[in-house]
Amino acid sequence: MKRLLAYNIALLLVSVLFIANSPDCSAQQKLRSYVIGFYNLENLFDTYHDDGKNDFEYLPDGANQWTEVKYKKKLENMAKVIRAMKEDNKVYHAVLGVSEIENRHVLEDLVNDPQIEDAGFQIVHFDGPDFRGVDVALLYRPNAFELLDEESIPFDFNSDKIEFSLDSAGKAAFRTRDILMARGLLGGEMFAFFVAHLPSRIGGKGGDLRSRGAEIIYKRSAELMEEFPGIKIVVMGDMNDNPTDESMTVYLKGKEDIEDVKEDEFFSPFISMLKAGYGSLAYQGAWNIYDLILVNYNLAKAKKGTLKIVPIVKKRFYGRIFHKPFMATEEGQYKDVPLRTFSNGAFIGGFSDHYPTYIVVTNKY
């Protein structure tokens, strides 16, 4: 009887150990969800001149009469939006890409704003070559994302597929934002985040330049996937293109339907949202989504128990465009569009001309 009891106890212990170490149980014990997003902060400049940069309109004696009072209001507004997203999601972003920021100083002021300082955001930033001095950056919570590597990827014209409109002199003079890449561990899994602000549409130009920017991102992401098999990649930024444009569908290989994504392609969740009438910015009465987030095959079709992108809007859209009434113009010609910092040259104390976007990745599925 004692031997039988001992045998049954031993069998029970083996069963418990087997269940505890099975993939399903591991996922049950370590359920994780993370918010990953992007926000164009629309000209977050301090009040000081940066040598070599054309930031003169954002000085106290510049065209915008950019004083400390206006700067602090701008910081408070940006922090208010980030805090509002936290209140909606019950957690701060694990990773938040940003654009149109002047330097590290403005980022430090932002993350130390009393509204969001409890997030403990850390900063990845490089000074780039843009004439106006605006850069991209990454904010992250170190208790969620462990940074292992960071890189600033310059724009170049080394393409054998794209025919550029600029001549040799134009190419030599051209300056735009570098692309930021940060690699590390999110929930113990290898991730890489790209943050971009692709060349402007001003003057109706730049389609070839934005395609080249997308091509650069795709090439570097392919290298990372070869170097780190299984790596999960998120590409985000103000692409100055809709998700249906050539830069995103051809050169970044963005696909609308998650079921159709192949191993060398990206899932582009905002294609279906654009077609459904959603927008992150409005121009001449039309809504666009330039604030894009795409994920590679490994994140779109993740293995069970690992982090995967999931629907978060109406149980069918994989992205969210975040806006609250306080972020929108209340009346007049621009009613319901994003309430920006300036309107017709006058400071109106708004937020940004873009709404932020985000996705959720989780192993709760």
Short mmCIF file of C-alpha atoms in Angstrom, two decimals, residues 9-350:
data_model
loop_
_atom_site.label_atom_id
_atom_site.label_comp_id
_atom_site.label_asym_id
_atom_site.label_seq_id
_atom_site.Cartn_x
_atom_site.Cartn_y
_atom_site.Cartn_z
CA ILE A 9 2.50 10.68 -5.46
CA ALA A 10 5.50 10.43 -7.77
CA LEU A 11 3.20 10.15 -10.80
CA LEU A 12 1.27 13.22 -9.64
CA LEU A 13 4.49 15.23 -9.25
CA VAL A 14 5.64 14.26 -12.73
CA SER A 15 2.26 15.31 -14.15
CA VAL A 16 2.40 18.66 -12.38
CA LEU A 17 5.93 19.31 -13.63
CA PHE A 18 4.95 18.36 -17.16
CA ILE A 19 1.94 20.69 -17.14
CA ALA A 20 3.90 23.53 -15.55
CA ASN A 21 6.56 23.33 -18.22
CA SER A 22 4.23 22.92 -21.17
CA PRO A 23 3.97 25.90 -23.59
CA ASP A 24 0.30 26.47 -22.80
CA CYS A 25 0.88 26.63 -19.06
CA SER A 26 3.91 28.89 -19.50
CA ALA A 27 1.77 31.29 -21.48
CA GLN A 28 -0.93 31.10 -18.81
CA GLN A 29 1.59 31.99 -16.11
CA LYS A 30 3.19 34.83 -18.07
CA LEU A 31 0.34 36.55 -19.84
CA ARG A 32 1.56 39.78 -21.39
CA SER A 33 0.12 42.64 -23.41
CA TYR A 34 1.97 45.69 -24.72
CA VAL A 35 0.89 48.90 -26.43
CA ILE A 36 3.16 50.03 -29.28
CA GLY A 37 2.46 53.36 -30.94
CA PHE A 38 3.54 56.38 -32.92
CA TYR A 39 2.85 60.11 -32.55
CA ASN A 40 3.89 63.04 -34.74
CA LEU A 41 4.33 65.79 -32.15
CA GLU A 42 4.13 68.59 -34.74
CA ASN A 43 7.16 70.80 -34.25
CA LEU A 44 8.17 70.20 -30.66
CA PHE A 45 10.92 72.83 -30.53
CA ASP A 46 12.59 74.42 -27.55
CA THR A 47 13.27 78.17 -27.46
CA TYR A 48 17.02 77.98 -28.20
CA HIS A 49 18.89 78.01 -31.49
CA ASP A 50 20.71 74.83 -32.54
CA ASP A 51 23.84 75.57 -34.54
CA GLY A 52 23.51 74.67 -38.21
CA LYS A 53 19.74 74.26 -38.08
CA ASN A 54 17.01 76.43 -39.55
CA ASP A 55 14.98 76.67 -36.35
CA PHE A 56 14.71 80.47 -36.31
CA GLU A 57 10.92 80.58 -36.52
CA TYR A 58 10.83 78.73 -33.19
CA LEU A 59 12.77 81.32 -31.22
CA PRO A 60 11.32 84.07 -28.98
CA ASP A 61 12.08 86.68 -31.64
CA GLY A 62 11.18 84.40 -34.56
CA ALA A 63 8.09 84.31 -36.75
CA ASN A 64 6.19 82.19 -34.22
CA GLN A 65 7.37 84.23 -31.21
CA TRP A 66 8.12 80.91 -29.58
CA THR A 67 8.36 81.76 -25.88
CA GLU A 68 8.84 79.57 -22.81
CA VAL A 69 5.12 79.95 -22.07
CA LYS A 70 4.18 78.53 -25.49
CA TYR A 71 6.82 75.80 -25.24
CA LYS A 72 5.56 74.67 -21.83
CA LYS A 73 1.98 74.64 -23.10
CA LYS A 74 3.07 72.47 -26.01
CA LEU A 75 4.83 70.03 -23.66
CA GLU A 76 1.79 69.85 -21.40
CA ASN A 77 -0.46 69.12 -24.37
CA MET A 78 1.74 66.33 -25.70
CA ALA A 79 1.96 64.77 -22.25
CA LYS A 80 -1.81 65.10 -21.83
CA VAL A 81 -2.41 62.99 -24.94
CA ILE A 82 0.09 60.32 -23.86
CA ARG A 83 -1.56 60.23 -20.43
CA ALA A 84 -5.01 59.97 -22.01
CA MET A 85 -3.88 56.92 -24.00
CA LYS A 86 -2.61 55.41 -20.77
CA GLU A 87 -5.97 55.97 -19.08
CA ASP A 88 -7.77 54.29 -21.99
CA ASN A 89 -5.42 51.31 -22.10
CA LYS A 90 -4.80 51.09 -18.34
CA VAL A 91 -1.10 51.00 -19.10
CA TYR A 92 1.49 53.27 -20.73
CA HIS A 93 2.97 52.41 -24.09
CA ALA A 94 5.81 49.93 -23.87
CA VAL A 95 7.26 51.65 -26.94
CA LEU A 96 6.24 54.98 -28.45
CA GLY A 97 7.86 56.34 -31.60
CA VAL A 98 7.74 60.11 -32.10
CA SER A 99 8.61 62.54 -34.88
CA GLU A 100 9.05 66.29 -35.41
CA ILE A 101 11.11 66.71 -32.26
CA GLU A 102 14.04 69.12 -32.26
CA ASN A 103 16.53 67.40 -29.96
CA ARG A 104 17.05 65.28 -26.89
CA HIS A 105 16.39 68.25 -24.63
CA VAL A 106 12.71 68.49 -25.65
CA LEU A 107 12.33 64.74 -25.13
CA GLU A 108 13.77 64.96 -21.64
CA ASP A 109 11.37 67.79 -20.83
CA LEU A 110 8.49 65.73 -22.21
CA VAL A 111 9.15 62.50 -20.32
CA ASN A 112 9.65 64.50 -17.11
CA ASP A 113 6.30 66.26 -17.41
CA PRO A 114 4.34 65.57 -14.18
CA GLN A 115 1.49 64.01 -16.15
CA ILE A 116 3.62 61.12 -17.45
CA GLU A 117 6.80 61.05 -15.38
CA ASP A 118 5.56 57.93 -13.55
CA ALA A 119 5.93 56.01 -16.84
CA GLY A 120 9.70 56.17 -16.49
CA PHE A 121 10.20 56.53 -20.22
CA GLN A 122 13.77 56.21 -21.51
CA ILE A 123 14.91 57.78 -24.79
CA VAL A 124 16.57 56.61 -27.99
CA HIS A 125 17.54 59.58 -30.17
CA PHE A 126 20.15 60.62 -32.71
CA ASP A 127 20.76 64.10 -34.09
CA GLY A 128 19.96 63.93 -37.80
CA PRO A 129 20.76 65.99 -40.90
CA ASP A 130 17.32 67.55 -41.51
CA PHE A 131 17.68 71.25 -42.37
CA ARG A 132 14.99 72.32 -39.93
CA GLY A 133 16.51 70.16 -37.23
CA VAL A 134 13.56 67.82 -36.66
CA ASP A 135 14.31 64.21 -35.79
CA VAL A 136 12.57 60.98 -34.91
CA ALA A 137 13.00 59.22 -31.58
CA LEU A 138 11.80 56.29 -29.50
CA LEU A 139 10.44 56.40 -25.97
CA TYR A 140 10.32 53.12 -24.10
CA ARG A 141 9.63 51.74 -20.63
CA PRO A 142 12.67 49.73 -19.48
CA ASN A 143 10.50 47.45 -17.35
CA ALA A 144 8.86 46.30 -20.61
CA PHE A 145 11.55 46.67 -23.27
CA GLU A 146 15.23 45.87 -22.76
CA LEU A 147 17.30 47.88 -25.24
CA LEU A 148 20.20 45.95 -26.77
CA ASP A 149 21.15 47.95 -29.86
CA GLU A 150 20.32 51.27 -31.52
CA GLU A 151 21.14 52.61 -34.95
CA SER A 152 20.63 55.71 -37.07
CA ILE A 153 20.19 54.79 -40.73
CA PRO A 154 20.85 57.62 -43.22
CA PHE A 155 18.91 58.20 -46.41
CA ASP A 156 20.77 57.48 -49.65
CA PHE A 157 20.07 57.13 -53.36
CA ASN A 158 21.61 53.67 -53.81
CA SER A 159 18.69 52.02 -55.54
CA ASP A 160 18.64 50.04 -58.75
CA LYS A 161 14.84 49.99 -58.91
CA ILE A 162 13.83 53.63 -58.42
CA GLU A 163 14.26 56.39 -60.98
CA PHE A 164 14.81 59.63 -59.07
CA SER A 165 13.55 63.03 -60.14
CA LEU A 166 16.50 64.86 -58.57
CA ASP A 167 19.63 65.49 -60.61
CA SER A 168 23.11 64.95 -59.17
CA ALA A 169 23.22 68.43 -57.64
CA GLY A 170 19.79 67.96 -56.11
CA LYS A 171 20.81 64.64 -54.63
CA ALA A 172 23.98 66.14 -53.15
CA ALA A 173 21.97 68.94 -51.50
CA PHE A 174 19.10 66.77 -50.29
CA ARG A 175 18.67 66.34 -46.53
CA THR A 176 16.00 64.42 -44.65
CA ARG A 177 15.49 62.62 -41.38
CA ASP A 178 17.51 59.50 -40.62
CA ILE A 179 15.61 56.31 -39.84
CA LEU A 180 15.95 55.05 -36.27
CA MET A 181 16.26 51.38 -35.41
CA ALA A 182 16.15 50.01 -31.86
CA ARG A 183 16.56 46.30 -31.15
CA GLY A 184 15.94 44.56 -27.86
CA LEU A 185 13.73 42.26 -25.83
CA LEU A 186 10.03 42.89 -25.38
CA GLY A 187 8.59 40.42 -22.90
CA GLY A 188 11.72 38.34 -23.38
CA GLU A 189 11.25 38.12 -27.16
CA MET A 190 13.57 39.67 -29.75
CA PHE A 191 12.06 42.76 -31.38
CA ALA A 192 13.29 45.52 -33.66
CA PHE A 193 11.51 48.87 -33.96
CA PHE A 194 11.98 51.23 -36.89
CA VAL A 195 10.86 54.86 -36.58
CA ALA A 196 10.69 56.97 -39.73
CA HIS A 197 9.56 60.37 -40.98
CA LEU A 198 9.76 60.00 -44.73
CA PRO A 199 10.25 62.96 -47.11
CA SER A 200 7.48 65.55 -47.39
CA ARG A 201 4.81 65.91 -50.05
CA ILE A 202 5.28 69.69 -50.24
CA GLY A 203 5.11 70.83 -53.86
CA GLY A 204 3.63 67.53 -54.95
CA LYS A 205 7.04 65.88 -55.00
CA GLY A 206 8.78 63.11 -53.14
CA GLY A 207 7.00 59.92 -54.19
CA ASP A 208 10.29 58.45 -55.38
CA LEU A 209 12.00 59.63 -52.18
CA ARG A 210 9.41 58.02 -49.94
CA SER A 211 9.70 54.80 -51.92
CA ARG A 212 13.45 54.90 -51.36
CA GLY A 213 12.92 55.44 -47.64
CA ALA A 214 10.66 52.40 -47.51
CA GLU A 215 13.20 50.40 -49.52
CA ILE A 216 15.93 51.28 -47.01
CA ILE A 217 13.75 50.13 -44.12
CA TYR A 218 12.85 46.89 -45.87
CA LYS A 219 16.47 46.09 -46.69
CA ARG A 220 17.62 46.61 -43.10
CA SER A 221 14.70 44.60 -41.72
CA ALA A 222 15.56 41.71 -44.06
CA GLU A 223 19.13 41.79 -42.77
CA LEU A 224 17.89 41.62 -39.18
CA MET A 225 15.58 38.71 -39.97
CA GLU A 226 18.52 36.83 -41.44
CA GLU A 227 20.78 37.65 -38.50
CA PHE A 228 18.14 36.94 -35.84
CA PRO A 229 15.76 34.22 -37.09
CA GLY A 230 12.30 34.70 -35.63
CA ILE A 231 12.81 38.38 -34.77
CA LYS A 232 9.60 40.40 -34.60
CA ILE A 233 9.73 43.75 -36.38
CA VAL A 234 7.55 46.84 -36.08
CA VAL A 235 7.88 49.68 -38.60
CA MET A 236 6.22 52.95 -37.60
CA GLY A 237 6.28 56.57 -38.59
CA ASP A 238 4.88 59.53 -40.45
CA MET A 239 5.32 58.08 -43.91
CA ASN A 240 3.79 61.09 -45.71
CA ASP A 241 2.00 58.41 -47.71
CA ASN A 242 -1.17 56.47 -47.19
CA PRO A 243 -0.84 52.73 -46.56
CA THR A 244 -2.19 52.10 -50.06
CA ASP A 245 0.57 54.09 -51.76
CA GLU A 246 3.42 52.48 -53.69
CA SER A 247 6.06 53.14 -51.04
CA MET A 248 4.14 51.07 -48.51
CA THR A 249 2.66 48.33 -50.71
CA VAL A 250 5.53 47.72 -53.16
CA TYR A 251 8.74 48.78 -51.43
CA LEU A 252 7.74 47.83 -47.87
CA LYS A 253 5.55 44.94 -49.07
CA GLY A 254 2.61 45.90 -46.85
CA LYS A 255 -0.43 43.62 -47.15
CA GLU A 256 -4.00 44.39 -46.13
CA ASP A 257 -5.14 40.92 -45.05
CA ILE A 258 -3.22 39.27 -42.25
CA GLU A 259 -4.05 35.82 -43.62
CA ASP A 260 -2.25 36.64 -46.88
CA VAL A 261 1.04 37.83 -45.36
CA LYS A 262 4.04 35.78 -46.49
CA GLU A 263 7.34 35.37 -44.67
CA ASP A 264 9.01 38.19 -46.60
CA GLU A 265 6.08 40.61 -46.25
CA PHE A 266 4.56 42.99 -43.71
CA PHE A 267 1.03 43.20 -42.40
CA SER A 268 -0.33 46.75 -42.84
CA PRO A 269 -3.37 47.10 -40.55
CA PHE A 270 -4.23 50.67 -41.53
CA ILE A 271 -5.07 49.80 -45.15
CA SER A 272 -8.46 48.43 -44.11
CA MET A 273 -8.99 51.35 -41.73
CA LEU A 274 -8.31 53.91 -44.46
CA LYS A 275 -10.79 52.14 -46.74
CA ALA A 276 -13.33 52.21 -43.90
CA GLY A 277 -13.05 55.99 -43.65
CA TYR A 278 -10.68 56.41 -40.71
CA GLY A 279 -7.98 59.09 -40.73
CA SER A 280 -5.09 60.38 -38.63
CA LEU A 281 -4.82 63.76 -40.38
CA ALA A 282 -6.99 65.82 -42.68
CA TYR A 283 -5.90 67.83 -45.70
CA GLN A 284 -8.20 69.89 -47.93
CA GLY A 285 -11.23 68.10 -46.57
CA ALA A 286 -9.90 64.58 -47.08
CA TRP A 287 -8.78 62.18 -44.37
CA ASN A 288 -5.47 60.33 -44.70
CA ILE A 289 -3.51 57.92 -42.59
CA TYR A 290 0.16 58.81 -42.83
CA ASP A 291 0.89 57.69 -39.25
CA LEU A 292 1.47 54.05 -40.00
CA ILE A 293 2.48 50.93 -38.15
CA LEU A 294 3.36 47.70 -39.96
CA VAL A 295 4.50 44.36 -38.52
CA ASN A 296 6.45 41.52 -40.07
CA TYR A 297 5.25 37.97 -40.61
CA ASN A 298 6.74 36.75 -37.33
CA LEU A 299 4.55 39.16 -35.37
CA ALA A 300 1.49 38.90 -37.61
CA LYS A 301 1.45 35.10 -37.48
CA ALA A 302 3.24 34.40 -34.22
CA LYS A 303 3.49 30.97 -32.67
CA LYS A 304 1.00 30.13 -29.93
CA GLY A 305 2.03 31.47 -26.54
CA THR A 306 4.23 34.24 -28.00
CA LEU A 307 3.50 37.90 -28.67
CA LYS A 308 1.21 38.57 -31.62
CA ILE A 309 -0.70 41.57 -33.01
CA VAL A 310 -4.41 41.34 -32.19
CA PRO A 311 -7.59 43.21 -33.22
CA ILE A 312 -8.41 46.12 -30.93
CA VAL A 313 -11.16 48.12 -32.72
CA LYS A 314 -14.56 46.54 -33.32
CA LYS A 315 -12.85 43.14 -33.07
CA ARG A 316 -11.64 43.43 -36.65
CA PHE A 317 -9.24 46.37 -36.96
CA TYR A 318 -5.69 45.73 -35.77
CA GLY A 319 -4.80 49.40 -35.31
CA ARG A 320 -6.29 52.34 -33.46
CA ILE A 321 -6.26 56.03 -34.32
CA PHE A 322 -6.51 57.72 -30.95
CA HIS A 323 -8.48 60.91 -30.53
CA LYS A 324 -10.57 62.52 -27.85
CA PRO A 325 -12.83 65.59 -28.17
CA PHE A 326 -10.22 67.82 -26.54
CA MET A 327 -7.78 66.97 -29.36
CA ALA A 328 -10.11 68.17 -32.15
CA THR A 329 -11.16 71.57 -33.46
CA GLU A 330 -14.61 72.31 -32.06
CA GLU A 331 -16.07 74.60 -34.70
CA GLY A 332 -15.56 76.48 -37.94
CA GLN A 333 -13.92 75.46 -41.19
CA TYR A 334 -11.72 72.84 -39.53
CA LYS A 335 -14.33 71.34 -37.21
CA ASP A 336 -13.44 67.82 -36.03
CA VAL A 337 -9.93 67.81 -37.51
CA PRO A 338 -6.89 67.64 -35.21
CA LEU A 339 -6.46 70.82 -33.16
CA ARG A 340 -2.96 71.98 -34.04
CA THR A 341 -0.54 74.36 -32.34
CA PHE A 342 -0.92 77.20 -34.85
CA SER A 343 -3.74 78.15 -37.19
CA ASN A 344 -3.17 80.68 -39.98
CA GLY A 345 -0.05 81.85 -38.19
CA ALA A 346 -1.73 82.39 -34.82
CA PHE A 347 -0.90 80.35 -31.73
CA ILE A 348 -4.07 78.56 -30.63
CA GLY A 349 -2.53 76.27 -28.03
CA GLY A 350 -3.55 73.02 -29.68
#
